[in-house]
CSV table of C-alpha atoms in Angstrom, one decimal:
chain,number,residue,atom,x,y,z
A,1,MET,CA,-19.8,19.4,-1.9
A,2,THR,CA,-20.2,16.3,0.3
A,3,ASP,CA,-19.8,12.7,-0.7
A,4,ASP,CA,-23.5,12.2,-0.3
A,5,THR,CA,-24.3,14.6,-3.1
A,6,MET,CA,-22.2,12.6,-5.5
A,7,ARG,CA,-23.8,9.2,-4.9
A,8,ASP,CA,-25.9,7.5,-7.5
A,9,ALA,CA,-29.4,6.4,-6.8
A,10,PRO,CA,-29.6,3.1,-4.8
A,11,GLY,CA,-29.6,0.1,-7.0
A,12,PRO,CA,-30.6,-3.5,-6.4
A,13,GLY,CA,-28.2,-6.1,-5.2
A,14,ASP,CA,-25.4,-6.4,-2.6
A,15,ALA,CA,-22.5,-4.2,-1.9
A,16,PRO,CA,-20.1,-3.7,-4.9
A,17,ASP,CA,-17.4,-6.4,-5.2
A,18,LEU,CA,-14.3,-5.1,-3.4
A,19,ALA,CA,-12.0,-6.6,-6.0
A,20,ASP,CA,-13.8,-4.7,-8.7
A,21,VAL,CA,-13.5,-1.5,-6.7
A,22,ALA,CA,-9.8,-2.1,-6.1
A,23,ALA,CA,-9.3,-2.8,-9.8
A,24,GLU,CA,-10.3,0.8,-10.5
A,25,ARG,CA,-7.0,2.0,-8.9
A,26,ARG,CA,-5.0,2.0,-12.1
A,27,ARG,CA,-7.7,4.0,-14.0
A,28,LEU,CA,-8.0,6.5,-11.2
A,29,LEU,CA,-4.2,6.9,-11.0
A,30,ALA,CA,-4.1,7.6,-14.8
A,31,LEU,CA,-6.9,10.2,-14.4
A,32,ALA,CA,-5.2,11.9,-11.4
A,33,TYR,CA,-1.8,12.0,-13.1
A,34,ARG,CA,-3.3,13.8,-16.1
A,35,MET,CA,-4.9,16.4,-13.8
A,36,LEU,CA,-1.9,16.9,-11.4
A,37,GLY,CA,1.2,16.1,-13.5
A,38,THR,CA,3.1,14.0,-10.9
A,39,THR,CA,2.6,10.4,-9.7
A,40,GLY,CA,3.2,11.5,-6.1
A,41,GLU,CA,0.2,13.9,-6.2
A,42,ALA,CA,-1.8,11.4,-8.2
A,43,GLU,CA,-1.2,8.6,-5.6
A,44,ASP,CA,-2.3,11.0,-2.8
A,45,ALA,CA,-5.5,11.8,-4.7
A,46,VAL,CA,-6.3,8.2,-5.3
A,47,GLN,CA,-5.6,7.3,-1.7
A,48,GLU,CA,-7.9,10.0,-0.5
A,49,THR,CA,-10.6,8.7,-2.9
A,50,TYR,CA,-10.4,5.2,-1.5
A,51,VAL,CA,-10.4,6.6,2.1
A,52,ARG,CA,-13.7,8.3,1.3
A,53,TRP,CA,-15.1,5.0,-0.2
A,54,TYR,CA,-14.1,2.8,2.8
A,55,ARG,CA,-15.2,5.4,5.3
A,56,MET,CA,-18.8,4.8,4.3
A,57,SER,CA,-20.8,2.0,5.9
A,58,ASP,CA,-21.5,-1.3,4.0
A,59,ALA,CA,-25.1,-0.1,3.5
A,60,GLU,CA,-24.0,3.2,2.0
A,61,ARG,CA,-21.7,1.5,-0.4
A,62,ALA,CA,-24.4,-0.9,-1.4
A,63,ALA,CA,-26.6,2.0,-2.3
A,64,ILE,CA,-24.2,3.2,-5.0
A,65,ALA,CA,-25.4,1.7,-8.3
A,66,ASN,CA,-22.3,2.7,-10.2
A,67,PRO,CA,-19.1,2.5,-8.1
A,68,GLN,CA,-16.9,3.3,-11.0
A,69,GLY,CA,-18.8,6.6,-11.6
A,70,TRP,CA,-18.7,7.4,-7.9
A,71,LEU,CA,-15.0,6.9,-7.7
A,72,THR,CA,-14.4,9.0,-10.8
A,73,ARG,CA,-16.4,11.9,-9.5
A,74,VAL,CA,-14.8,11.8,-6.1
A,75,ALA,CA,-11.3,11.6,-7.6
A,76,GLY,CA,-12.2,14.6,-9.8
A,77,ARG,CA,-13.3,16.6,-6.8
A,78,VAL,CA,-10.1,15.7,-4.9
A,79,CYS,CA,-8.0,16.6,-7.8
A,80,LEU,CA,-9.8,19.9,-8.2
A,81,ASP,CA,-9.0,20.8,-4.6
A,82,LEU,CA,-5.4,19.7,-5.0
A,83,LEU,CA,-5.0,21.8,-8.1
A,84,GLY,CA,-5.8,24.9,-6.1
A,85,THR,CA,-3.1,24.3,-3.6
A,86,ALA,CA,-0.7,23.0,-6.3
A,87,ARG,CA,-0.9,26.3,-8.2
A,88,ALA,CA,0.2,28.2,-5.1
A,89,ARG,CA,3.1,25.7,-4.5
A,90,ARG,CA,4.3,26.0,-8.1
A,91,GLU,CA,4.4,29.8,-7.9
A,92,ARG,CA,7.1,29.2,-5.3
A,93,TYR,CA,8.9,26.5,-7.2
A,94,VAL,CA,12.6,27.0,-7.9
A,95,GLY,CA,13.0,27.2,-11.7
A,96,PRO,CA,10.6,25.9,-14.4
A,97,TRP,CA,8.1,23.3,-13.3
A,98,LEU,CA,7.7,20.4,-15.7
A,99,PRO,CA,5.4,17.4,-15.5
A,100,GLU,CA,6.9,14.1,-14.3
A,101,PRO,CA,8.2,12.0,-17.3
A,102,LEU,CA,7.0,8.4,-17.4
A,103,PRO,CA,8.2,5.3,-19.2
A,104,ALA,CA,6.1,4.0,-22.1
A,105,GLY,CA,3.4,1.8,-20.9
A,106,PHE,CA,3.6,3.0,-17.3
A,107,PHE,CA,-0.1,2.8,-16.5
A,108,ALA,CA,-0.5,-0.5,-18.2
A,109,SER,CA,2.0,-1.9,-15.7
A,110,ARG,CA,0.1,-0.7,-12.7
A,111,ALA,CA,-1.8,-3.2,-10.6
A,112,GLY,CA,-5.5,-3.8,-11.4
A,113,SER,CA,-7.3,-5.1,-14.4
A,114,ALA,CA,-9.3,-2.0,-15.3
A,115,GLY,CA,-7.2,0.6,-17.1
A,116,PRO,CA,-7.7,3.8,-19.0
A,117,ALA,CA,-8.1,2.0,-22.3
A,118,ALA,CA,-11.7,1.1,-21.2
A,119,SER,CA,-12.7,4.7,-20.7
A,120,ALA,CA,-9.9,7.1,-21.9
A,121,ARG,CA,-11.2,7.7,-25.3
A,122,PRO,CA,-12.7,10.8,-27.0
A,123,HIS,CA,-16.3,11.3,-25.8
A,124,THR,CA,-19.1,11.8,-28.3
A,125,ASP,CA,-22.3,11.5,-26.2
A,126,THR,CA,-25.3,13.8,-26.7
A,127,THR,CA,-24.0,16.4,-24.3
A,128,THR,CA,-21.1,17.2,-26.6
A,129,ASP,CA,-21.2,20.1,-29.1
A,130,ALA,CA,-22.5,18.5,-32.3
A,131,THR,CA,-20.3,20.8,-34.4
A,132,ALA,CA,-17.1,19.7,-32.7
A,133,ASP,CA,-14.6,18.0,-35.0
A,134,PRO,CA,-13.7,14.6,-33.4
A,135,LEU,CA,-10.1,15.2,-34.7
A,136,ASP,CA,-9.9,18.2,-32.3
A,137,ARG,CA,-10.1,15.8,-29.4
A,138,VAL,CA,-7.1,14.5,-27.6
A,139,THR,CA,-6.0,11.1,-28.8
A,140,LEU,CA,-4.9,8.3,-26.6
A,141,ASP,CA,-1.3,8.6,-27.8
A,142,GLU,CA,-1.3,12.3,-26.6
A,143,ALA,CA,-3.2,11.7,-23.4
A,144,VAL,CA,0.0,11.5,-21.2
A,145,SER,CA,2.4,13.5,-23.4
A,146,SER,CA,4.6,16.2,-21.8
A,147,ALA,CA,3.2,18.6,-24.5
A,148,LEU,CA,-0.3,18.1,-23.4
A,149,LEU,CA,0.5,18.2,-19.7
A,150,VAL,CA,2.4,21.5,-20.2
A,151,VAL,CA,-0.6,23.0,-21.9
A,152,LEU,CA,-2.9,21.7,-19.1
A,153,GLU,CA,-0.7,23.4,-16.6
A,154,SER,CA,-1.6,26.8,-18.1
A,155,MET,CA,-5.3,26.2,-17.6
A,156,THR,CA,-7.5,27.1,-14.6
A,157,PRO,CA,-8.2,24.1,-12.3
A,158,ALA,CA,-11.8,24.0,-13.5
A,159,GLU,CA,-10.8,24.0,-17.2
A,160,ARG,CA,-8.3,21.2,-16.5
A,161,VAL,CA,-10.8,19.0,-14.7
A,162,ALA,CA,-13.5,19.6,-17.3
A,163,PHE,CA,-11.1,18.7,-20.2
A,164,VAL,CA,-9.5,15.6,-18.6
A,165,LEU,CA,-12.8,14.2,-17.4
A,166,HIS,CA,-14.8,14.9,-20.6
A,167,ASP,CA,-12.3,14.7,-23.5
A,168,VAL,CA,-10.0,12.0,-22.1
A,169,PHE,CA,-12.2,10.0,-19.7
A,170,ALA,CA,-15.6,10.4,-21.4
A,171,VAL,CA,-17.5,11.8,-18.3
A,172,PRO,CA,-20.7,13.6,-19.3
A,173,PHE,CA,-21.0,17.3,-18.7
A,174,PRO,CA,-23.8,17.1,-16.1
A,175,GLU,CA,-21.6,14.9,-13.9
A,176,ILE,CA,-18.6,17.2,-14.3
A,177,ALA,CA,-20.9,20.1,-13.4
A,178,GLU,CA,-21.6,18.5,-10.0
A,179,ILE,CA,-17.8,18.2,-9.4
A,180,VAL,CA,-16.9,21.8,-10.3
A,181,GLY,CA,-20.0,23.4,-8.9
A,182,ARG,CA,-21.1,25.0,-12.2
A,183,SER,CA,-23.9,24.5,-14.7
A,184,PRO,CA,-23.5,21.9,-17.5
A,185,ALA,CA,-23.5,24.7,-20.1
A,186,ALA,CA,-20.7,26.5,-18.2
A,187,VAL,CA,-18.7,23.2,-18.0
A,188,ARG,CA,-19.2,22.7,-21.7
A,189,GLN,CA,-17.6,26.2,-22.3
A,190,LEU,CA,-14.7,25.3,-20.0
A,191,ALA,CA,-14.0,22.2,-22.0
A,192,THR,CA,-14.3,24.1,-25.3
A,193,SER,CA,-11.9,26.7,-24.1
A,194,ALA,CA,-9.4,24.0,-22.9
A,195,ARG,CA,-9.8,22.0,-26.1
A,196,ARG,CA,-9.0,25.2,-28.2
A,197,ARG,CA,-5.8,25.7,-26.2
A,198,VAL,CA,-4.8,22.0,-26.8
A,199,ALA,CA,-5.6,22.2,-30.5
A,200,GLU,CA,-3.6,25.4,-30.9
A,201,SER,CA,-0.6,23.9,-29.2
A,202,ARG,CA,-0.4,20.9,-31.5
A,203,THR,CA,-1.3,22.4,-34.9
A,204,ARG,CA,2.0,21.3,-36.4
A,205,THR,CA,2.9,18.4,-34.2
A,206,VAL,CA,4.2,15.3,-36.1
A,207,ALA,CA,3.4,11.6,-36.1
A,208,ARG,CA,5.2,9.4,-33.7
A,209,ALA,CA,7.5,7.9,-36.4
A,210,GLU,CA,8.6,11.4,-37.4
A,211,HIS,CA,9.1,12.4,-33.8
A,212,ASP,CA,11.4,9.4,-33.2
A,213,ARG,CA,13.4,10.1,-36.3
A,214,VAL,CA,14.1,13.7,-35.4
A,215,VAL,CA,14.9,12.7,-31.8
A,216,ALA,CA,17.4,10.1,-33.1
A,217,ALA,CA,19.0,12.9,-35.3
A,218,PHE,CA,19.1,15.2,-32.3
A,219,GLY,CA,20.9,12.5,-30.2
A,220,ALA,CA,23.4,11.8,-32.9
A,221,ALA,CA,24.2,15.5,-33.3
A,222,ALA,CA,24.6,16.1,-29.6
A,223,ALA,CA,26.8,13.0,-29.2
A,224,SER,CA,29.1,14.2,-32.1
A,225,GLY,CA,29.7,17.5,-30.4
A,226,ASP,CA,29.0,19.3,-33.7
A,227,LEU,CA,27.4,22.6,-33.0
A,228,ALA,CA,26.2,23.2,-36.5
A,229,ALA,CA,24.7,19.8,-36.8
A,230,LEU,CA,22.8,20.2,-33.5
A,231,VAL,CA,21.6,23.7,-34.5
A,232,SER,CA,20.3,22.2,-37.8
A,233,VAL,CA,17.8,19.9,-36.0
A,234,LEU,CA,16.5,22.6,-33.6
A,235,ASP,CA,13.7,25.0,-34.4
A,236,PRO,CA,15.0,28.6,-34.5
A,237,ASP,CA,12.7,29.4,-31.7
A,238,VAL,CA,13.3,26.3,-29.6
A,239,VAL,CA,12.9,26.6,-25.9
A,240,LEU,CA,14.8,24.4,-23.3
A,241,ARG,CA,13.4,24.1,-19.8
A,242,SER,CA,15.2,22.2,-17.0
A,243,ASP,CA,13.5,21.2,-13.8
A,244,GLY,CA,15.7,20.6,-10.8
A,245,GLY,CA,13.1,21.7,-8.2
A,246,GLY,CA,15.9,23.4,-6.3
A,247,LEU,CA,17.1,20.0,-5.2
A,248,VAL,CA,19.8,19.6,-7.9
A,249,THR,CA,21.6,22.0,-10.2
A,250,ALA,CA,19.5,23.0,-13.2
A,251,ALA,CA,18.9,26.1,-15.4
A,252,ARG,CA,16.5,28.3,-13.4
A,253,LYS,CA,15.3,30.2,-16.5
A,254,PRO,CA,14.3,28.8,-20.0
A,255,VAL,CA,17.1,28.8,-22.6
A,256,LEU,CA,15.8,30.4,-25.9
A,257,GLY,CA,16.9,30.0,-29.5
A,258,ALA,CA,18.7,27.3,-31.4
A,259,ASP,CA,22.2,28.6,-31.0
A,260,HIS,CA,21.8,29.1,-27.2
A,261,VAL,CA,20.2,25.8,-26.7
A,262,ALA,CA,22.8,23.9,-28.7
A,263,ARG,CA,25.6,25.5,-26.8
A,264,PHE,CA,23.9,24.9,-23.5
A,265,LEU,CA,23.5,21.2,-24.3
A,266,LEU,CA,27.0,20.7,-25.6
A,267,GLY,CA,28.3,22.5,-22.5
A,268,LEU,CA,26.5,20.1,-20.2
A,269,LEU,CA,27.9,17.1,-22.0
A,270,ALA,CA,31.4,18.6,-21.9
A,271,LYS,CA,31.2,19.4,-18.1
A,272,ASN,CA,29.9,15.9,-17.3
A,273,PRO,CA,31.9,13.5,-19.6
A,274,ASP,CA,31.3,10.5,-17.3
A,275,ASP,CA,27.5,10.8,-17.6
A,276,GLN,CA,25.9,8.3,-19.9
A,277,VAL,CA,23.1,9.4,-22.2
A,278,GLU,CA,21.0,6.6,-23.6
A,279,PRO,CA,17.9,6.4,-25.6
A,280,LEU,CA,14.7,5.2,-24.0
A,281,GLU,CA,10.9,5.1,-24.6
A,282,THR,CA,8.7,7.5,-22.7
A,283,THR,CA,5.1,8.4,-23.0
A,284,ASP,CA,6.2,11.0,-25.5
A,285,GLY,CA,8.0,8.4,-27.7
A,286,ALA,CA,11.7,8.4,-28.0
A,287,GLY,CA,13.7,10.3,-25.4
A,288,PHE,CA,16.9,10.0,-23.4
A,289,ALA,CA,18.0,9.0,-19.9
A,290,VAL,CA,21.0,10.6,-18.3
A,291,ARG,CA,22.8,8.1,-16.0
A,292,ARG,CA,25.5,8.8,-13.4
A,293,ASP,CA,27.1,5.8,-11.7
A,294,GLY,CA,24.3,3.6,-13.2
A,295,ALA,CA,21.5,5.7,-11.7
A,296,VAL,CA,19.1,7.8,-13.7
A,297,ILE,CA,19.7,11.4,-12.8
A,298,GLY,CA,17.7,13.0,-15.6
A,299,VAL,CA,15.1,12.3,-18.4
A,300,VAL,CA,15.0,14.3,-21.6
A,301,ASN,CA,11.8,14.6,-23.6
A,302,LEU,CA,11.5,16.6,-26.8
A,303,ARG,CA,8.6,18.1,-28.8
A,304,VAL,CA,9.0,17.9,-32.5
A,305,VAL,CA,7.3,20.4,-34.8
A,306,ALA,CA,7.6,20.5,-38.6
A,307,GLY,CA,10.6,18.2,-38.5
A,308,ARG,CA,12.6,20.1,-35.9
A,309,VAL,CA,12.9,20.1,-32.1
A,310,ALA,CA,10.7,22.9,-30.8
A,311,ASP,CA,10.9,22.1,-27.0
A,312,VAL,CA,13.5,20.4,-24.9
A,313,TRP,CA,12.3,19.3,-21.4
A,314,ILE,CA,15.0,18.1,-19.0
A,315,VAL,CA,13.7,16.7,-15.7
A,316,MET,CA,16.4,16.3,-13.0
A,317,ASN,CA,14.3,16.8,-9.9
A,318,PRO,CA,14.9,13.4,-8.1
A,319,GLU,CA,11.4,13.5,-6.7
A,320,LYS,CA,10.1,13.2,-10.3
A,321,LEU,CA,12.3,10.3,-11.4
A,322,GLY,CA,10.9,7.5,-9.2
A,323,ALA,CA,9.4,5.6,-12.2
A,324,TRP,CA,12.9,5.3,-13.7
A,325,ARG,CA,14.6,3.6,-10.7
């Protein structure tokens, strides 16, 4: 699909204000991160989007009535292309692949005045299935959670694009159809399938306050070195995944079960007594940073289900820790 096919009909007036176009960067970065899972790939996607914008002539840009819509559609197309190559790269990834953890308020701190709050809300236009329960839609609090991004990683590129653009960024199905090269009805089905996966993955997820309470109990139990206390805050079927990307030492296979996970964590702490583990706020809520000689070498996020820790995600790949430096 060419850029020309994604332009809006010419509108009256001069070329779009460059400051307004540049202010879209933060929103585009938030969109691309949700699709791709790392800020590095998201930055590349946004950069390519702006390259395509500025590659046009002044007259071509002036003919675009809705620059925000144009930028969103082009970013979606770029992300769709990147997702295809990313899937191949991740099949060769050393150990489990996890999304990049981010500090709370990360996107609000990015440059530009137009952020996802303006558009990243559940969409309820006339193209949506009228029988869909709005509560099945992703909420803003969940929109950058590790749990959601892990589920998105299991989707096809087209499903992921359809879900993020429609359910998170409120893009109508006909516009998404242009991006993925399918009919609006087919895109609606993609979004429905993706939404079902997300809903199934969070059927028992807890409120943020409960999440933070359990995370605090987890941290206290780990710090005490008490195996029984740590096991008691873990779901019997808890899964621990550690992402080192082959660049640093990390478990190359998931650790399964409360006893195994507890022993693994206590073993890590015993082997690295000089490392400091401190609480911090991530986009998931309460989590932990692991510091060595003052530098963050790992970020730990947890998923809490029914009052216990169901997933432990440890990101140690230095390429995914840039936001914490």
